[in-house]
PDB file of C-alpha atoms in Angstrom:
ATOM      1  CA  UNK A 212       0.000   0.000   0.000  1.00  0.00           C
ATOM      2  CA  UNK A 213       1.466   3.362  -0.996  1.00  0.00           C
ATOM      3  CA  UNK A 214       2.251   5.811   1.796  1.00  0.00           C
ATOM      4  CA  UNK A 215       1.285   9.440   2.177  1.00  0.00           C
ATOM      5  CA  UNK A 216       2.649  11.587  -0.636  1.00  0.00           C
ATOM      6  CA  UNK A 217       3.214  15.314  -0.585  1.00  0.00           C
ATOM      7  CA  UNK A 218       4.001  17.693  -3.412  1.00  0.00           C
ATOM      8  CA  UNK A 219       6.092  19.623  -3.958  1.00  0.00           C
ATOM      9  CA  UNK A 220       8.924  18.459  -1.691  1.00  0.00           C
ATOM     10  CA  UNK A 221      10.697  21.815  -1.780  1.00  0.00           C
ATOM     11  CA  UNK A 222       9.420  25.308  -2.460  1.00  0.00           C
ATOM     12  CA  UNK A 223      10.954  28.776  -2.391  1.00  0.00           C
ATOM     13  CA  UNK A 224       8.679  31.809  -2.282  1.00  0.00           C
ATOM     14  CA  UNK A 225       9.029  35.497  -1.469  1.00  0.00           C
ATOM     15  CA  UNK A 226       7.194  37.499   1.158  1.00  0.00           C
ATOM     16  CA  UNK A 227       3.653  38.428   0.191  1.00  0.00           C
ATOM     17  CA  UNK A 228       3.161  35.536  -2.205  1.00  0.00           C
ATOM     18  CA  UNK A 229       0.771  32.704  -1.616  1.00  0.00           C
ATOM     19  CA  UNK A 230       1.414  28.968  -1.799  1.00  0.00           C
ATOM     20  CA  UNK A 231      -0.603  25.760  -2.167  1.00  0.00           C
ATOM     21  CA  UNK A 232       0.660  22.420  -0.895  1.00  0.00           C
ATOM     22  CA  UNK A 233      -0.846  19.067  -1.808  1.00  0.00           C
ATOM     23  CA  UNK A 234      -1.246  15.807   0.101  1.00  0.00           C
ATOM     24  CA  UNK A 235      -2.479  12.398  -1.021  1.00  0.00           C
ATOM     25  CA  UNK A 236      -3.372  10.150   1.930  1.00  0.00           C
ATOM     26  CA  UNK A 237      -3.022   6.404   2.212  1.00  0.00           C
ATOM     27  CA  UNK A 238      -5.785   4.680   0.271  1.00  0.00           C
ATOM     28  CA  UNK A 239      -8.816   4.233   2.496  1.00  0.00           C
ATOM     29  CA  UNK A 240      -7.794   6.909   5.002  1.00  0.00           C
ATOM     30  CA  UNK A 241     -10.417   9.613   5.271  1.00  0.00           C
ATOM     31  CA  UNK A 242      -8.752  11.830   7.875  1.00  0.00           C
ATOM     32  CA  UNK A 243      -5.977  14.205   6.824  1.00  0.00           C
ATOM     33  CA  UNK A 244      -4.128  16.446   9.255  1.00  0.00           C
ATOM     34  CA  UNK A 245      -1.598  19.184   8.579  1.00  0.00           C
ATOM     35  CA  UNK A 246       1.277  20.220  10.825  1.00  0.00           C
ATOM     36  CA  UNK A 247       3.945  22.894  10.747  1.00  0.00           C
ATOM     37  CA  UNK A 248       7.380  21.904  12.028  1.00  0.00           C
ATOM     38  CA  UNK A 249      10.059  24.457  12.922  1.00  0.00           C
ATOM     39  CA  UNK A 250      13.203  24.133  15.035  1.00  0.00           C
ATOM     40  CA  UNK A 251      11.902  26.629  17.582  1.00  0.00           C
ATOM     41  CA  UNK A 252       8.274  25.590  17.952  1.00  0.00           C
ATOM     42  CA  UNK A 253       8.437  21.913  17.091  1.00  0.00           C
ATOM     43  CA  UNK A 254       5.456  20.199  15.506  1.00  0.00           C
ATOM     44  CA  UNK A 255       2.299  22.296  15.654  1.00  0.00           C
ATOM     45  CA  UNK A 256      -1.164  21.219  14.558  1.00  0.00           C
ATOM     46  CA  UNK A 257      -2.746  23.301  11.801  1.00  0.00           C
ATOM     47  CA  UNK A 258      -6.033  21.560  11.000  1.00  0.00           C
ATOM     48  CA  UNK A 259      -7.676  18.215  10.315  1.00  0.00           C
ATOM     49  CA  UNK A 260     -10.150  17.278   7.613  1.00  0.00           C
ATOM     50  CA  UNK A 261     -12.499  14.316   7.505  1.00  0.00           C
ATOM     51  CA  UNK A 262     -14.886  13.617   4.644  1.00  0.00           C
ATOM     52  CA  UNK A 263     -14.291  17.072   3.146  1.00  0.00           C
ATOM     53  CA  UNK A 264     -15.114  18.858   6.431  1.00  0.00           C
ATOM     54  CA  UNK A 265     -12.698  20.640   8.716  1.00  0.00           C
ATOM     55  CA  UNK A 266     -13.085  18.810  12.004  1.00  0.00           C
ATOM     56  CA  UNK A 267     -10.329  20.374  14.115  1.00  0.00           C
ATOM     57  CA  UNK A 268      -8.312  23.552  13.906  1.00  0.00           C
ATOM     58  CA  UNK A 269      -5.132  24.718  15.613  1.00  0.00           C
ATOM     59  CA  UNK A 270      -4.134  28.216  16.643  1.00  0.00           C
ATOM     60  CA  UNK A 271      -2.915  29.622  13.347  1.00  0.00           C
ATOM     61  CA  UNK A 272      -4.008  32.865  11.654  1.00  0.00           C
ATOM     62  CA  UNK A 273      -6.605  32.884   8.905  1.00  0.00           C
ATOM     63  CA  UNK A 274      -3.852  33.112   6.268  1.00  0.00           C
ATOM     64  CA  UNK A 275      -3.583  29.344   6.699  1.00  0.00           C
ATOM     65  CA  UNK A 276      -6.443  27.448   5.134  1.00  0.00           C
ATOM     66  CA  UNK A 277      -7.122  24.032   3.741  1.00  0.00           C
ATOM     67  CA  UNK A 278      -9.599  21.837   2.012  1.00  0.00           C
ATOM     68  CA  UNK A 279     -10.246  18.193   1.286  1.00  0.00           C
ATOM     69  CA  UNK A 280     -11.639  16.694  -1.880  1.00  0.00           C
ATOM     70  CA  UNK A 281     -14.054  13.799  -2.301  1.00  0.00           C
ATOM     71  CA  UNK A 282     -11.138  11.413  -2.970  1.00  0.00           C
ATOM     72  CA  UNK A 283      -9.641  12.453   0.424  1.00  0.00           C
ATOM     73  CA  UNK A 284      -6.757  14.337  -1.173  1.00  0.00           C
ATOM     74  CA  UNK A 285      -6.091  17.568   0.645  1.00  0.00           C
ATOM     75  CA  UNK A 286      -4.521  20.921  -0.038  1.00  0.00           C
ATOM     76  CA  UNK A 287      -3.385  23.654   2.286  1.00  0.00           C
ATOM     77  CA  UNK A 288      -2.934  27.265   1.276  1.00  0.00           C
ATOM     78  CA  UNK A 289      -0.932  30.016   2.897  1.00  0.00           C
ATOM     79  CA  UNK A 290      -1.607  33.541   1.694  1.00  0.00           C
ATOM     80  CA  UNK A 291       0.518  36.668   2.153  1.00  0.00           C
ATOM     81  CA  UNK A 292       3.596  34.689   3.121  1.00  0.00           C
ATOM     82  CA  UNK A 293       5.811  35.934   5.945  1.00  0.00           C
ATOM     83  CA  UNK A 294       9.417  35.033   6.690  1.00  0.00           C
ATOM     84  CA  UNK A 295       8.238  33.149   9.772  1.00  0.00           C
ATOM     85  CA  UNK A 296       6.211  30.776   7.614  1.00  0.00           C
ATOM     86  CA  UNK A 297       9.421  29.065   6.547  1.00  0.00           C
ATOM     87  CA  UNK A 298       9.028  25.533   7.855  1.00  0.00           C
ATOM     88  CA  UNK A 299       8.527  21.881   7.065  1.00  0.00           C
ATOM     89  CA  UNK A 300       4.827  21.288   6.416  1.00  0.00           C
ATOM     90  CA  UNK A 301       3.756  17.753   7.188  1.00  0.00           C
ATOM     91  CA  UNK A 302       0.601  15.988   6.168  1.00  0.00           C
ATOM     92  CA  UNK A 303      -0.628  12.906   7.998  1.00  0.00           C
ATOM     93  CA  UNK A 304      -3.478  10.545   7.276  1.00  0.00           C
ATOM     94  CA  UNK A 305      -5.335   8.132   9.515  1.00  0.00           C
ATOM     95  CA  UNK A 306      -8.378   5.924   9.745  1.00  0.00           C
ATOM     96  CA  UNK A 307     -10.815   6.704  12.535  1.00  0.00           C
ATOM     97  CA  UNK A 308      -7.919   6.281  14.967  1.00  0.00           C
ATOM     98  CA  UNK A 309      -5.541   8.921  16.272  1.00  0.00           C
ATOM     99  CA  UNK A 310      -2.415   7.148  14.986  1.00  0.00           C
ATOM    100  CA  UNK A 311      -0.990   9.249  12.234  1.00  0.00           C
ATOM    101  CA  UNK A 312       0.900   8.194   9.124  1.00  0.00           C
ATOM    102  CA  UNK A 313       3.048  11.067   7.954  1.00  0.00           C
ATOM    103  CA  UNK A 314       4.251  12.054   4.522  1.00  0.00           C
ATOM    104  CA  UNK A 315       7.817  13.266   3.893  1.00  0.00           C
ATOM    105  CA  UNK A 316       6.784  16.908   4.123  1.00  0.00           C
ATOM    106  CA  UNK A 317       7.147  20.011   1.993  1.00  0.00           C
ATOM    107  CA  UNK A 318      10.076  22.260   2.893  1.00  0.00           C
ATOM    108  CA  UNK A 319       8.920  25.854   2.370  1.00  0.00           C
ATOM    109  CA  UNK A 320      11.443  28.678   2.373  1.00  0.00           C
ATOM    110  CA  UNK A 321      10.184  32.263   2.340  1.00  0.00           C
ATOM    111  CA  UNK A 322      12.709  34.895   1.256  1.00  0.00           C
TER     112      UNK A 322
ATOM    113  CA  UNK B 225       3.357  26.957  26.869  1.00  0.00           C
ATOM    114  CA  UNK B 226       4.233  23.427  25.811  1.00  0.00           C
ATOM    115  CA  UNK B 227       1.612  20.941  26.995  1.00  0.00           C
ATOM    116  CA  UNK B 228       4.094  18.112  26.650  1.00  0.00           C
ATOM    117  CA  UNK B 229       7.645  18.608  27.912  1.00  0.00           C
ATOM    118  CA  UNK B 230      10.298  16.246  26.645  1.00  0.00           C
ATOM    119  CA  UNK B 231      13.662  15.794  28.295  1.00  0.00           C
ATOM    120  CA  UNK B 232      16.407  15.867  27.488  1.00  0.00           C
ATOM    121  CA  UNK B 233      16.145  17.965  24.321  1.00  0.00           C
ATOM    122  CA  UNK B 234      19.498  16.676  23.073  1.00  0.00           C
ATOM    123  CA  UNK B 235      21.318  13.456  23.931  1.00  0.00           C
ATOM    124  CA  UNK B 236      24.552  12.121  22.489  1.00  0.00           C
ATOM    125  CA  UNK B 237      25.847   8.785  23.728  1.00  0.00           C
ATOM    126  CA  UNK B 238      28.118   5.949  22.664  1.00  0.00           C
ATOM    127  CA  UNK B 239      26.929   2.792  20.970  1.00  0.00           C
ATOM    128  CA  UNK B 240      26.020   0.123  23.502  1.00  0.00           C
ATOM    129  CA  UNK B 241      24.870   2.498  26.246  1.00  0.00           C
ATOM    130  CA  UNK B 242      21.354   2.648  27.660  1.00  0.00           C
ATOM    131  CA  UNK B 243      19.214   5.766  27.732  1.00  0.00           C
ATOM    132  CA  UNK B 244      15.823   7.047  28.826  1.00  0.00           C
ATOM    133  CA  UNK B 245      13.777   9.872  27.327  1.00  0.00           C
ATOM    134  CA  UNK B 246      10.944  11.448  29.266  1.00  0.00           C
ATOM    135  CA  UNK B 247       7.661  13.039  28.229  1.00  0.00           C
ATOM    136  CA  UNK B 248       5.787  14.930  30.958  1.00  0.00           C
ATOM    137  CA  UNK B 249       2.590  16.910  31.232  1.00  0.00           C
ATOM    138  CA  UNK B 250       0.170  18.293  33.791  1.00  0.00           C
ATOM    139  CA  UNK B 251      -2.666  17.181  31.526  1.00  0.00           C
ATOM    140  CA  UNK B 252      -4.251  13.757  31.288  1.00  0.00           C
ATOM    141  CA  UNK B 253      -4.244  12.125  27.867  1.00  0.00           C
ATOM    142  CA  UNK B 254      -6.479   9.325  26.667  1.00  0.00           C
ATOM    143  CA  UNK B 255      -3.531   7.895  24.759  1.00  0.00           C
ATOM    144  CA  UNK B 256       0.073   8.737  24.072  1.00  0.00           C
ATOM    145  CA  UNK B 257       2.195   7.948  21.058  1.00  0.00           C
ATOM    146  CA  UNK B 258       5.907   7.889  20.322  1.00  0.00           C
ATOM    147  CA  UNK B 259       7.294   8.709  16.888  1.00  0.00           C
ATOM    148  CA  UNK B 260      10.792   8.723  15.415  1.00  0.00           C
ATOM    149  CA  UNK B 261      11.746  11.160  12.687  1.00  0.00           C
ATOM    150  CA  UNK B 262      14.853  10.994  10.529  1.00  0.00           C
ATOM    151  CA  UNK B 263      16.245  13.886   8.481  1.00  0.00           C
ATOM    152  CA  UNK B 264      14.240  14.632   5.351  1.00  0.00           C
ATOM    153  CA  UNK B 265      11.364  12.384   6.371  1.00  0.00           C
ATOM    154  CA  UNK B 266       8.125  12.597   8.304  1.00  0.00           C
ATOM    155  CA  UNK B 267       7.706  11.066  11.763  1.00  0.00           C
ATOM    156  CA  UNK B 268       7.070   7.320  11.911  1.00  0.00           C
ATOM    157  CA  UNK B 269       4.811   5.887  14.596  1.00  0.00           C
ATOM    158  CA  UNK B 270       6.620   3.552  17.015  1.00  0.00           C
ATOM    159  CA  UNK B 271       3.961   2.769  19.600  1.00  0.00           C
ATOM    160  CA  UNK B 272       0.670   3.847  21.156  1.00  0.00           C
ATOM    161  CA  UNK B 273       0.015   3.420  24.882  1.00  0.00           C
ATOM    162  CA  UNK B 274      -3.499   3.706  26.204  1.00  0.00           C
ATOM    163  CA  UNK B 275      -3.798   2.283  29.720  1.00  0.00           C
ATOM    164  CA  UNK B 276      -2.228   3.902  32.781  1.00  0.00           C
ATOM    165  CA  UNK B 277       0.819   1.883  33.849  1.00  0.00           C
ATOM    166  CA  UNK B 278       1.030   0.151  30.476  1.00  0.00           C
ATOM    167  CA  UNK B 279       4.422  -1.091  29.325  1.00  0.00           C
ATOM    168  CA  UNK B 280       5.144  -1.984  25.708  1.00  0.00           C
ATOM    169  CA  UNK B 281       8.338  -3.411  24.272  1.00  0.00           C
ATOM    170  CA  UNK B 282       9.572  -3.075  20.719  1.00  0.00           C
ATOM    171  CA  UNK B 283      12.848  -5.009  20.455  1.00  0.00           C
ATOM    172  CA  UNK B 284      15.344  -2.877  22.440  1.00  0.00           C
ATOM    173  CA  UNK B 285      12.827  -0.089  23.058  1.00  0.00           C
ATOM    174  CA  UNK B 286      10.587  -0.080  26.154  1.00  0.00           C
ATOM    175  CA  UNK B 287       7.719   2.389  26.447  1.00  0.00           C
ATOM    176  CA  UNK B 288       5.838   3.127  29.642  1.00  0.00           C
ATOM    177  CA  UNK B 289       2.685   5.159  30.255  1.00  0.00           C
ATOM    178  CA  UNK B 290       2.396   6.729  33.703  1.00  0.00           C
ATOM    179  CA  UNK B 291      -0.287   5.488  36.092  1.00  0.00           C
ATOM    180  CA  UNK B 292      -2.080   8.836  35.908  1.00  0.00           C
ATOM    181  CA  UNK B 293      -1.730   8.991  32.105  1.00  0.00           C
ATOM    182  CA  UNK B 294       0.150  12.311  32.317  1.00  0.00           C
ATOM    183  CA  UNK B 295       3.650  11.129  31.487  1.00  0.00           C
ATOM    184  CA  UNK B 296       5.577   8.539  29.539  1.00  0.00           C
ATOM    185  CA  UNK B 297       9.103   7.292  29.098  1.00  0.00           C
ATOM    186  CA  UNK B 298      11.077   5.618  26.350  1.00  0.00           C
ATOM    187  CA  UNK B 299      14.023   3.440  27.350  1.00  0.00           C
ATOM    188  CA  UNK B 300      16.524   2.150  24.804  1.00  0.00           C
ATOM    189  CA  UNK B 301      18.844  -0.693  25.738  1.00  0.00           C
ATOM    190  CA  UNK B 302      22.236  -1.109  24.061  1.00  0.00           C
ATOM    191  CA  UNK B 303      21.722   1.834  21.696  1.00  0.00           C
ATOM    192  CA  UNK B 304      22.873   1.476  18.097  1.00  0.00           C
ATOM    193  CA  UNK B 305      23.732   4.117  15.479  1.00  0.00           C
ATOM    194  CA  UNK B 306      20.494   3.225  13.686  1.00  0.00           C
ATOM    195  CA  UNK B 307      18.575   4.559  16.703  1.00  0.00           C
ATOM    196  CA  UNK B 308      19.751   8.084  15.860  1.00  0.00           C
ATOM    197  CA  UNK B 309      16.881  10.461  15.169  1.00  0.00           C
ATOM    198  CA  UNK B 310      14.339  12.861  16.614  1.00  0.00           C
ATOM    199  CA  UNK B 311      11.997  11.164  19.085  1.00  0.00           C
ATOM    200  CA  UNK B 312       8.611  12.785  19.527  1.00  0.00           C
ATOM    201  CA  UNK B 313       5.876  12.037  22.017  1.00  0.00           C
ATOM    202  CA  UNK B 314       2.305  13.045  21.230  1.00  0.00           C
ATOM    203  CA  UNK B 315      -0.738  13.079  23.467  1.00  0.00           C
ATOM    204  CA  UNK B 316      -4.287  12.627  22.287  1.00  0.00           C
ATOM    205  CA  UNK B 317      -6.242  15.736  23.279  1.00  0.00           C
ATOM    206  CA  UNK B 318      -9.836  15.396  22.174  1.00  0.00           C
ATOM    207  CA  UNK B 319     -11.048  13.581  19.115  1.00  0.00           C
ATOM    208  CA  UNK B 320      -8.447  13.249  16.389  1.00  0.00           C
ATOM    209  CA  UNK B 321      -6.198  15.959  17.829  1.00  0.00           C
ATOM    210  CA  UNK B 322      -2.603  15.328  18.835  1.00  0.00           C
ATOM    211  CA  UNK B 323      -0.331  17.582  20.869  1.00  0.00           C
ATOM    212  CA  UNK B 324       3.358  16.995  20.264  1.00  0.00           C
ATOM    213  CA  UNK B 325       6.321  17.509  22.538  1.00  0.00           C
ATOM    214  CA  UNK B 326       9.265  19.480  21.157  1.00  0.00           C
ATOM    215  CA  UNK B 327      11.268  16.306  20.675  1.00  0.00           C
ATOM    216  CA  UNK B 328      14.493  14.698  21.852  1.00  0.00           C
ATOM    217  CA  UNK B 329      17.297  14.691  19.329  1.00  0.00           C
ATOM    218  CA  UNK B 330      19.261  11.491  19.907  1.00  0.00           C
ATOM    219  CA  UNK B 331      22.703  10.794  18.450  1.00  0.00           C
ATOM    220  CA  UNK B 332      24.360   7.419  18.881  1.00  0.00           C
ATOM    221  CA  UNK B 333      28.079   7.528  18.160  1.00  0.00           C
ATOM    222  CA  UNK B 334      29.780   4.385  16.826  1.00  0.00           C
TER     223      UNK B 334
END
């Protein structure tokens, strides 16, 4: 069974731009969660989608948004990028359980 | 404020030594998970503990959940270079929501 895939793996943007990241979950997994990982803050929860509905949300500004499609694939969008948004963005999928299966992440650098 | 405090944050030891990593909180969690992350990859689930006082073994790794379900420990016996990585604990806080500790970066020197 294929694992969680994320595209792109690396991305360089400039301040003020917006970015869209994509995640394909493990086949059969309907829950997709997004996390931001930085050296200073560690792994922080952004939001979780289940059956195309946002079920949980972390404490991030409204510039961070996401969506899930009927095939469970998910995208997250960050608008008006700031330098502090530079991070590894991780997507994780799961069944109805809490155990998460992570993708390799997208490394975003904001210049 | 970090809900889950991991200690130590960094640990560098020689191959063959034993070590313990701690994950502490003032909050009660319905379950707690341990992940290992290697450079350039996402975290990989090692174990989930659910019952207070539960002990689980995975080869040379022993995981324990505190009786009050507020803390956990990971003990590695006879560490090997392949154990090198970032170890993360995560507590289940409400339905489908995990809170992660800041991680313990472990280096095993040959």
